mmCIF file of C-alpha atoms in Angstrom:
data_model
loop_
_atom_site.group_PDB
_atom_site.id
_atom_site.type_symbol
_atom_site.label_atom_id
_atom_site.label_comp_id
_atom_site.label_asym_id
_atom_site.label_seq_id
_atom_site.Cartn_x
_atom_site.Cartn_y
_atom_site.Cartn_z
ATOM 1 C CA MET A 28 -0.024 -0.040 0.013
ATOM 2 C CA GLN A 29 1.417 3.379 -1.035
ATOM 3 C CA PRO A 30 1.490 5.816 1.909
ATOM 4 C CA GLN A 31 -0.650 8.893 1.627
ATOM 5 C CA ILE A 32 1.834 10.888 3.691
ATOM 6 C CA THR A 33 5.646 10.953 3.732
ATOM 7 C CA VAL A 34 7.529 12.547 6.598
ATOM 8 C CA LEU A 35 10.916 13.878 5.499
ATOM 9 C CA ASP A 36 13.426 13.413 8.319
ATOM 10 C CA ALA A 37 15.579 16.530 8.808
ATOM 11 C CA GLY A 38 17.251 15.102 11.866
ATOM 12 C CA GLY A 39 14.675 16.050 14.495
ATOM 13 C CA GLN A 40 14.085 14.049 17.626
ATOM 14 C CA TYR A 41 10.347 14.099 16.973
ATOM 15 C CA CYS A 42 10.409 12.850 13.392
ATOM 16 C CA HIS A 43 9.001 9.431 14.059
ATOM 17 C CA LEU A 44 6.509 10.868 16.528
ATOM 18 C CA ILE A 45 5.077 12.927 13.664
ATOM 19 C CA ALA A 46 4.543 9.774 11.645
ATOM 20 C CA ARG A 47 2.932 8.057 14.590
ATOM 21 C CA LYS A 48 0.540 10.958 15.189
ATOM 22 C CA VAL A 49 -0.465 10.830 11.493
ATOM 23 C CA ARG A 50 -1.076 7.068 11.846
ATOM 24 C CA ASP A 51 -3.056 7.628 15.045
ATOM 25 C CA LEU A 52 -5.346 9.777 12.910
ATOM 26 C CA GLY A 53 -5.915 6.836 10.559
ATOM 27 C CA VAL A 54 -3.617 7.757 7.711
ATOM 28 C CA TYR A 55 -0.740 5.518 6.559
ATOM 29 C CA ALA A 56 2.543 7.444 6.760
ATOM 30 C CA GLU A 57 6.186 6.602 6.107
ATOM 31 C CA VAL A 58 9.480 8.247 7.077
ATOM 32 C CA CYS A 59 12.116 8.994 4.441
ATOM 33 C CA PRO A 60 15.445 10.968 4.373
ATOM 34 C CA SER A 61 14.937 14.693 3.842
ATOM 35 C CA ASP A 62 16.843 14.594 0.501
ATOM 36 C CA THR A 63 14.585 11.966 -1.047
ATOM 37 C CA PRO A 64 14.074 12.929 -4.731
ATOM 38 C CA ALA A 65 10.713 14.365 -5.639
ATOM 39 C CA SER A 66 10.343 11.684 -8.262
ATOM 40 C CA GLN A 67 10.138 9.109 -5.514
ATOM 41 C CA LEU A 68 7.366 10.975 -3.768
ATOM 42 C CA THR A 69 4.870 11.350 -6.643
ATOM 43 C CA GLY A 70 1.373 10.389 -5.740
ATOM 44 C CA ARG A 71 1.609 11.423 -2.079
ATOM 45 C CA LYS A 72 -1.240 13.512 -0.828
ATOM 46 C CA GLY A 73 1.010 15.243 1.594
ATOM 47 C CA ILE A 74 4.609 15.754 2.633
ATOM 48 C CA ILE A 75 5.656 16.759 6.144
ATOM 49 C CA ILE A 76 9.157 18.163 6.698
ATOM 50 C CA SER A 77 10.328 17.436 10.286
ATOM 51 C CA GLY A 78 12.230 19.627 12.657
ATOM 52 C CA GLY A 79 15.940 19.341 13.241
ATOM 53 C CA PRO A 80 18.846 20.883 15.200
ATOM 54 C CA SER A 81 20.684 22.404 12.236
ATOM 55 C CA SER A 82 20.608 25.870 10.647
ATOM 56 C CA VAL A 83 19.496 25.951 7.051
ATOM 57 C CA TYR A 84 22.230 28.442 6.112
ATOM 58 C CA GLU A 85 25.091 26.335 7.437
ATOM 59 C CA PRO A 86 27.061 24.010 5.123
ATOM 60 C CA GLY A 87 26.049 20.388 5.416
ATOM 61 C CA SER A 88 22.649 21.070 6.897
ATOM 62 C CA PRO A 89 19.811 18.702 5.876
ATOM 63 C CA GLN A 90 18.345 19.681 2.527
ATOM 64 C CA MET A 91 15.495 18.574 0.285
ATOM 65 C CA ASP A 92 14.549 18.476 -3.392
ATOM 66 C CA PRO A 93 12.856 21.826 -4.099
ATOM 67 C CA ALA A 94 10.808 20.137 -6.779
ATOM 68 C CA VAL A 95 8.717 18.638 -3.974
ATOM 69 C CA PHE A 96 7.075 22.071 -3.599
ATOM 70 C CA GLY A 97 5.795 22.069 -7.127
ATOM 71 C CA GLN A 98 4.564 18.551 -7.805
ATOM 72 C CA GLY A 99 1.041 19.010 -6.389
ATOM 73 C CA SER A 100 1.377 17.409 -2.988
ATOM 74 C CA ALA A 101 0.436 19.540 0.026
ATOM 75 C CA VAL A 102 3.420 20.280 2.241
ATOM 76 C CA LEU A 103 3.657 21.038 5.942
ATOM 77 C CA GLY A 104 7.023 22.276 7.372
ATOM 78 C CA ILE A 105 7.503 21.930 11.122
ATOM 79 C CA CYS A 106 10.187 23.948 12.935
ATOM 80 C CA TYR A 107 13.358 23.391 10.842
ATOM 81 C CA GLY A 108 10.855 22.389 8.102
ATOM 82 C CA GLN A 109 9.348 25.858 8.106
ATOM 83 C CA GLN A 110 12.819 27.409 7.871
ATOM 84 C CA LEU A 111 13.892 25.083 5.057
ATOM 85 C CA MET A 112 10.720 25.857 3.127
ATOM 86 C CA ALA A 113 11.351 29.599 3.473
ATOM 87 C CA HIS A 114 15.042 29.222 2.598
ATOM 88 C CA LEU A 115 14.423 27.218 -0.584
ATOM 89 C CA LEU A 116 11.499 29.320 -1.828
ATOM 90 C CA GLY A 117 13.104 32.767 -1.557
ATOM 91 C CA GLY A 118 12.439 33.828 1.981
ATOM 92 C CA LYS A 119 15.019 34.745 4.606
ATOM 93 C CA VAL A 120 16.121 32.768 7.694
ATOM 94 C CA ARG A 121 18.232 34.282 10.408
ATOM 95 C CA LYS A 122 19.322 33.704 13.974
ATOM 96 C CA GLY A 123 16.634 34.997 16.303
ATOM 97 C CA ASP A 124 17.290 37.780 18.792
ATOM 98 C CA LYS A 125 16.259 35.327 21.479
ATOM 99 C CA GLY A 126 15.775 31.512 21.448
ATOM 100 C CA GLU A 127 12.355 30.086 22.181
ATOM 101 C CA TYR A 128 12.418 26.840 24.136
ATOM 102 C CA GLY A 129 9.425 25.331 25.877
ATOM 103 C CA PHE A 130 5.872 26.664 26.144
ATOM 104 C CA ALA A 131 4.862 29.724 24.110
ATOM 105 C CA ARG A 132 1.666 31.560 23.407
ATOM 106 C CA PHE A 133 0.771 31.517 19.735
ATOM 107 C CA GLU A 134 -1.628 34.120 18.403
ATOM 108 C CA ILE A 135 -3.513 33.045 15.285
ATOM 109 C CA THR A 136 -4.065 35.945 12.891
ATOM 110 C CA GLU A 137 -5.294 34.040 9.801
ATOM 111 C CA PRO A 138 -7.087 30.776 10.786
ATOM 112 C CA GLY A 139 -7.684 29.494 7.269
ATOM 113 C CA VAL A 140 -7.907 25.738 6.826
ATOM 114 C CA LEU A 141 -4.864 24.791 8.944
ATOM 115 C CA PHE A 142 -6.321 26.378 12.047
ATOM 116 C CA ARG A 143 -10.004 25.777 11.296
ATOM 117 C CA ASN A 144 -12.033 25.713 14.531
ATOM 118 C CA ILE A 145 -8.881 26.680 16.447
ATOM 119 C CA GLY A 146 -9.033 30.391 17.275
ATOM 120 C CA GLY A 147 -7.298 33.099 19.232
ATOM 121 C CA GLU A 148 -4.293 32.401 21.416
ATOM 122 C CA GLN A 149 -2.984 28.871 21.741
ATOM 123 C CA GLN A 150 -0.356 27.139 23.864
ATOM 124 C CA VAL A 151 2.364 25.603 21.729
ATOM 125 C CA TRP A 152 5.740 23.949 22.199
ATOM 126 C CA MET A 153 8.800 25.687 20.715
ATOM 127 C CA ASN A 154 12.399 24.525 20.309
ATOM 128 C CA HIS A 155 14.304 26.893 18.079
ATOM 129 C CA ARG A 156 16.796 29.752 17.799
ATOM 130 C CA ASP A 157 16.674 30.528 14.095
ATOM 131 C CA VAL A 158 13.591 32.268 12.744
ATOM 132 C CA VAL A 159 12.033 33.099 9.400
ATOM 133 C CA GLY A 160 12.753 36.805 9.013
ATOM 134 C CA GLN A 161 10.939 37.211 5.706
ATOM 135 C CA THR A 162 8.348 34.970 4.060
ATOM 136 C CA PRO A 163 8.901 33.707 0.544
ATOM 137 C CA PRO A 164 6.921 35.427 -2.279
ATOM 138 C CA GLY A 165 3.276 34.408 -2.211
ATOM 139 C CA PHE A 166 3.216 33.489 1.483
ATOM 140 C CA GLU A 167 1.085 35.068 4.188
ATOM 141 C CA ILE A 168 1.736 35.022 7.938
ATOM 142 C CA LEU A 169 -0.801 32.943 9.887
ATOM 143 C CA GLY A 170 0.346 33.691 13.406
ATOM 144 C CA TYR A 171 3.078 34.860 15.815
ATOM 145 C CA THR A 172 4.467 34.632 19.327
ATOM 146 C CA SER A 173 6.087 37.246 21.482
ATOM 147 C CA THR A 174 9.576 36.434 20.127
ATOM 148 C CA CYS A 175 8.749 34.930 16.738
ATOM 149 C CA GLY A 176 6.988 37.236 14.319
ATOM 150 C CA ILE A 177 6.480 34.456 11.745
ATOM 151 C CA ALA A 178 5.354 31.439 13.833
ATOM 152 C CA SER A 179 3.300 30.118 10.966
ATOM 153 C CA MET A 180 3.046 30.884 7.237
ATOM 154 C CA ALA A 181 1.289 29.579 4.190
ATOM 155 C CA ASP A 182 0.786 29.803 0.451
ATOM 156 C CA PRO A 183 -2.685 28.235 0.226
ATOM 157 C CA ALA A 184 -2.790 28.425 -3.578
ATOM 158 C CA ARG A 185 0.129 25.916 -3.682
ATOM 159 C CA LYS A 186 -0.980 24.032 -0.566
ATOM 160 C CA LEU A 187 2.301 24.942 1.211
ATOM 161 C CA TYR A 188 1.987 25.383 5.006
ATOM 162 C CA ALA A 189 4.451 25.742 7.846
ATOM 163 C CA VAL A 190 4.602 26.199 11.597
ATOM 164 C CA GLN A 191 7.562 27.062 13.791
ATOM 165 C CA PHE A 192 6.172 25.115 16.737
ATOM 166 C CA HIS A 193 5.707 21.373 17.233
ATOM 167 C CA PRO A 194 2.082 20.229 16.754
ATOM 168 C CA GLU A 195 3.098 16.570 17.189
ATOM 169 C CA VAL A 196 3.908 16.835 20.909
ATOM 170 C CA ALA A 197 1.469 16.689 23.830
ATOM 171 C CA HIS A 198 2.697 20.136 24.994
ATOM 172 C CA THR A 199 0.777 21.609 22.025
ATOM 173 C CA PRO A 200 -2.797 20.817 23.199
ATOM 174 C CA ARG A 201 -4.469 21.513 19.835
ATOM 175 C CA GLY A 202 -1.668 19.899 17.822
ATOM 176 C CA LYS A 203 -3.752 16.867 16.894
ATOM 177 C CA ASP A 204 -6.458 19.152 15.536
ATOM 178 C CA ILE A 205 -3.892 21.086 13.457
ATOM 179 C CA LEU A 206 -2.475 17.832 12.013
ATOM 180 C CA SER A 207 -6.015 16.618 11.296
ATOM 181 C CA ASN A 208 -6.857 19.871 9.473
ATOM 182 C CA PHE A 209 -3.742 19.399 7.338
ATOM 183 C CA LEU A 210 -4.412 15.708 6.560
ATOM 184 C CA PHE A 211 -8.082 15.945 5.797
ATOM 185 C CA GLY A 212 -8.810 19.602 5.053
ATOM 186 C CA ILE A 213 -5.736 20.388 2.977
ATOM 187 C CA CYS A 214 -4.292 17.060 1.700
ATOM 188 C CA GLY A 215 -7.653 15.399 1.134
ATOM 189 C CA CYS A 216 -6.545 12.190 2.864
ATOM 190 C CA GLU A 217 -8.887 9.301 3.536
ATOM 191 C CA ARG A 218 -8.627 7.103 6.616
ATOM 192 C CA ASP A 219 -6.801 3.802 5.867
ATOM 193 C CA ARG A 220 -8.269 0.803 7.636
ATOM 194 C CA SER A 221 -4.748 -0.584 8.120
ATOM 195 C CA ALA A 222 -3.074 2.713 9.190
ATOM 196 C CA THR A 223 -3.277 1.879 12.859
ATOM 197 C CA GLU A 224 -1.426 -1.364 12.164
ATOM 198 C CA GLN A 225 1.513 0.773 11.040
ATOM 199 C CA ILE A 226 1.905 2.538 14.445
ATOM 200 C CA GLU A 227 4.698 0.260 15.610
ATOM 201 C CA ALA A 228 6.469 0.131 12.267
#
């Protein structure tokens, strides 16, 4: 069975947790290296780029095939994934004035599909020092925190979405709803009867 979702591993400690959370929602997901060629990901309804400890502007940092963004699959970047998306599509990433580690208050300014039925200020879990300083062309800012002006961004026309925080961890209470909105509202996934059997894979 071909997975509906592929999680691209950028070296983050939560990478396999992302895949598990997707499977918990009833959708078959696999984990692949971040630099997996786009040609090997055709037919996926969605791609999720994981977090990671690197800086996108440093030599040797995890990279991905930019063609992934143009082949029709919805894409969700998480933490480093947001920064990599911005970096590859013409935005700017820089070291933040202050790191953000632990709980943060995330203010949603543009709910859209990703934050459907999730309004106002939300508790989220952050683990980053770098920030997106400027969105790529065509992107809008969906929300911010006190120390991160671009805590979420999107180009809905191309089904490209990103969050600086970690929706896959329990410390983000509405994280499951955010992932569900991405899977079913943006990617158009259907629940796989056998997805739950993949949880321990």
